[in-house]
CSV table of C-alpha atoms in Angstrom, one decimal:
chain,number,residue,atom,x,y,z
A,1,MET,CA,63.0,-12.6,-56.9
A,2,LYS,CA,61.5,-9.6,-55.1
A,3,GLN,CA,58.1,-11.3,-54.3
A,4,ASN,CA,60.2,-14.2,-53.1
A,5,LYS,CA,61.6,-12.1,-50.3
A,6,ILE,CA,58.5,-10.9,-49.3
A,7,PHE,CA,56.6,-13.7,-48.8
A,8,SER,CA,59.7,-15.2,-47.0
A,9,VAL,CA,59.5,-11.8,-44.6
A,10,ALA,CA,55.5,-12.5,-44.5
A,11,ILE,CA,56.2,-16.1,-43.5
A,12,THR,CA,58.7,-15.4,-40.9
A,13,LEU,CA,56.4,-12.7,-39.3
A,14,LEU,CA,53.7,-15.2,-38.9
A,15,LEU,CA,55.6,-18.0,-37.3
A,16,ILE,CA,57.2,-15.0,-34.7
A,17,ALA,CA,53.4,-14.1,-33.9
A,18,PHE,CA,52.3,-17.8,-33.9
A,19,CYS,CA,55.3,-18.8,-31.5
A,20,THR,CA,54.6,-15.8,-29.5
A,21,THR,CA,51.2,-16.3,-28.6
A,22,SER,CA,50.6,-20.0,-28.6
A,23,TRP,CA,53.3,-20.9,-25.9
A,24,VAL,CA,52.5,-18.1,-23.7
A,25,THR,CA,50.8,-18.8,-20.5
A,26,PRO,CA,47.5,-16.8,-20.6
A,27,LYS,CA,47.3,-13.9,-18.0
A,28,LEU,CA,44.5,-13.0,-16.3
A,29,ALA,CA,43.2,-9.6,-17.5
A,30,LEU,CA,42.2,-7.5,-15.0
A,31,THR,CA,42.0,-3.5,-16.2
A,32,LYS,CA,41.5,-2.2,-13.1
A,33,PRO,CA,41.0,-3.2,-8.9
A,34,GLY,CA,37.7,-5.0,-8.7
A,35,ALA,CA,36.0,-6.4,-5.4
A,36,VAL,CA,36.0,-10.1,-5.0
A,37,THR,CA,34.8,-12.9,-2.5
A,38,ILE,CA,36.5,-16.0,-2.0
A,39,THR,CA,34.5,-18.8,0.0
A,40,GLY,CA,36.1,-22.1,1.2
A,41,LEU,CA,34.9,-25.1,3.0
A,42,TYR,CA,37.4,-26.9,4.9
A,43,ASP,CA,37.2,-30.2,6.7
A,44,PHE,CA,39.3,-30.1,9.5
A,45,SER,CA,39.6,-33.5,10.4
A,46,THR,CA,43.1,-33.8,8.9
A,47,PHE,CA,44.2,-30.3,11.2
A,48,PRO,CA,46.5,-28.9,10.6
A,49,ASN,CA,46.7,-29.9,7.0
A,50,THR,CA,43.2,-29.5,5.4
A,51,THR,CA,41.6,-29.8,2.3
A,52,GLY,CA,38.3,-28.5,0.8
A,53,THR,CA,36.6,-26.7,-1.9
A,54,PHE,CA,36.6,-23.0,-2.9
A,55,THR,CA,34.4,-20.5,-5.3
A,56,THR,CA,34.6,-16.7,-5.9
A,57,THR,CA,32.7,-14.0,-6.9
A,58,GLY,CA,32.8,-10.8,-8.4
A,59,ALA,CA,36.0,-9.6,-10.2
A,60,LEU,CA,36.9,-13.4,-10.4
A,61,ASN,CA,34.9,-16.1,-11.1
A,62,ILE,CA,36.4,-19.5,-10.3
A,63,SER,CA,36.0,-22.8,-8.2
A,64,GLY,CA,37.8,-25.7,-7.6
A,65,THR,CA,39.9,-27.4,-4.7
A,66,SER,CA,42.1,-25.8,-1.9
A,67,THR,CA,44.5,-26.8,0.6
A,68,MET,CA,45.4,-25.2,3.9
A,69,VAL,CA,48.2,-25.6,6.4
A,70,VAL,CA,47.5,-24.1,9.5
A,71,ASP,CA,50.6,-22.9,12.0
A,72,PRO,CA,48.8,-22.7,15.0
A,73,VAL,CA,49.9,-20.3,17.9
A,74,LEU,CA,48.4,-21.6,21.3
A,75,ALA,CA,48.1,-19.3,24.5
A,76,ASN,CA,47.5,-21.4,27.9
A,77,GLY,CA,46.7,-24.3,25.6
A,78,ILE,CA,44.2,-22.8,23.8
A,79,LEU,CA,44.4,-21.6,19.9
A,80,ALA,CA,45.1,-18.1,19.7
A,81,ARG,CA,45.9,-17.3,16.3
A,82,ALA,CA,47.4,-18.8,13.4
A,83,HIS,CA,49.5,-18.4,9.9
A,84,CYS,CA,47.7,-20.1,7.1
A,85,VAL,CA,48.8,-21.0,3.8
A,86,VAL,CA,46.1,-21.6,1.2
A,87,VAL,CA,46.5,-22.8,-2.1
A,88,LEU,CA,43.5,-22.7,-4.5
A,89,THR,CA,43.7,-24.6,-7.5
A,90,PRO,CA,40.7,-23.9,-10.2
A,91,SER,CA,39.1,-26.9,-11.6
A,92,ASP,CA,39.7,-25.5,-15.2
A,93,GLY,CA,43.5,-26.2,-14.8
A,94,SER,CA,44.3,-22.4,-15.5
A,95,GLY,CA,46.9,-22.1,-12.4
A,96,THR,CA,47.1,-21.6,-8.7
A,97,ILE,CA,46.7,-18.6,-6.3
A,98,THR,CA,49.1,-18.8,-3.2
A,99,ILE,CA,47.2,-16.9,0.0
A,100,HIS,CA,48.9,-16.4,3.1
A,101,GLN,CA,46.2,-15.8,6.3
A,102,GLU,CA,46.8,-14.6,9.8
A,103,CYS,CA,43.8,-15.1,12.0
A,104,VAL,CA,42.9,-14.6,15.4
A,105,TYR,CA,40.3,-16.7,17.3
A,106,LYS,CA,39.6,-14.1,20.1
A,107,THR,CA,36.5,-12.7,18.3
A,108,SER,CA,33.3,-14.8,17.8
A,109,PRO,CA,33.6,-15.8,14.9
A,110,PRO,CA,37.2,-15.2,14.5
A,111,LYS,CA,38.6,-13.1,12.0
A,112,GLY,CA,41.4,-12.1,10.1
A,113,ARG,CA,43.3,-10.8,7.0
A,114,TRP,CA,44.5,-12.5,3.7
A,115,GLU,CA,46.9,-11.4,1.2
A,116,ILE,CA,47.6,-12.9,-2.5
A,117,VAL,CA,51.3,-13.7,-2.4
A,118,SER,CA,51.9,-15.6,-5.6
A,119,GLY,CA,50.3,-17.6,-8.3
A,120,THR,CA,50.8,-19.5,-11.4
A,121,GLY,CA,49.5,-19.5,-15.1
A,122,ALA,CA,46.7,-17.5,-15.5
A,123,TYR,CA,47.4,-16.0,-11.8
A,124,ALA,CA,51.1,-15.2,-12.2
A,125,ASN,CA,50.5,-11.7,-11.6
A,126,LEU,CA,47.4,-11.3,-9.2
A,127,LYS,CA,47.5,-9.3,-6.0
A,128,GLY,CA,44.9,-9.1,-3.6
A,129,ASN,CA,44.2,-8.9,-0.1
A,130,GLY,CA,41.2,-7.9,2.7
A,131,PRO,CA,39.8,-9.3,5.9
A,132,LEU,CA,37.9,-12.7,6.2
A,133,THR,CA,35.8,-14.4,8.9
A,134,MET,CA,35.5,-17.9,10.0
A,135,PRO,CA,31.6,-18.2,10.3
A,136,GLY,CA,31.4,-21.8,10.8
A,137,GLY,CA,30.2,-23.9,7.8
A,138,PRO,CA,27.5,-26.8,7.0
A,139,ASN,CA,27.7,-30.6,7.8
A,140,GLY,CA,31.0,-30.0,10.1
A,141,LEU,CA,32.9,-28.1,7.9
A,142,MET,CA,35.0,-24.7,8.4
A,143,GLU,CA,34.0,-21.7,6.3
A,144,GLU,CA,36.4,-19.3,5.4
A,145,ALA,CA,34.8,-16.0,3.8
A,146,MET,CA,37.4,-13.7,2.3
A,147,THR,CA,36.5,-10.4,0.9
A,148,GLY,CA,38.7,-7.8,-0.4
A,149,VAL,CA,40.2,-6.5,-3.7
A,150,ILE,CA,42.1,-8.2,-6.2
A,151,TYR,CA,44.4,-6.3,-8.7
């Protein structure tokens, strides 16, 4: 009888361990802040809602598709600055990363700041920020180069 109770307790503990690890979304394991570069290429022919691709290097190495919604601010009919919402979707299906950008177009190339404001899946707790530039891109695409730190 005592052996059956021990066996039952062992089975229960194994089931609890299995259930708590199998159905929990994996989280990104960063032990400390790390430098990251996020490079996006966008087709602005559908401005202000653009699509493109992205790659990251450094503390995070993923790639996939990206969407950007641009909220432009005009001064005398000329683009002066913009607030953008960027959603990165890695091709491995691990989640999404939402970034807010504030850009100024007075400089050449245009510059700004970016900040990770939310994420899903493996990126649910990811934070990060830094500067960005828009140096232009190949074949009529717009390149955005975000550098900074993720944590």
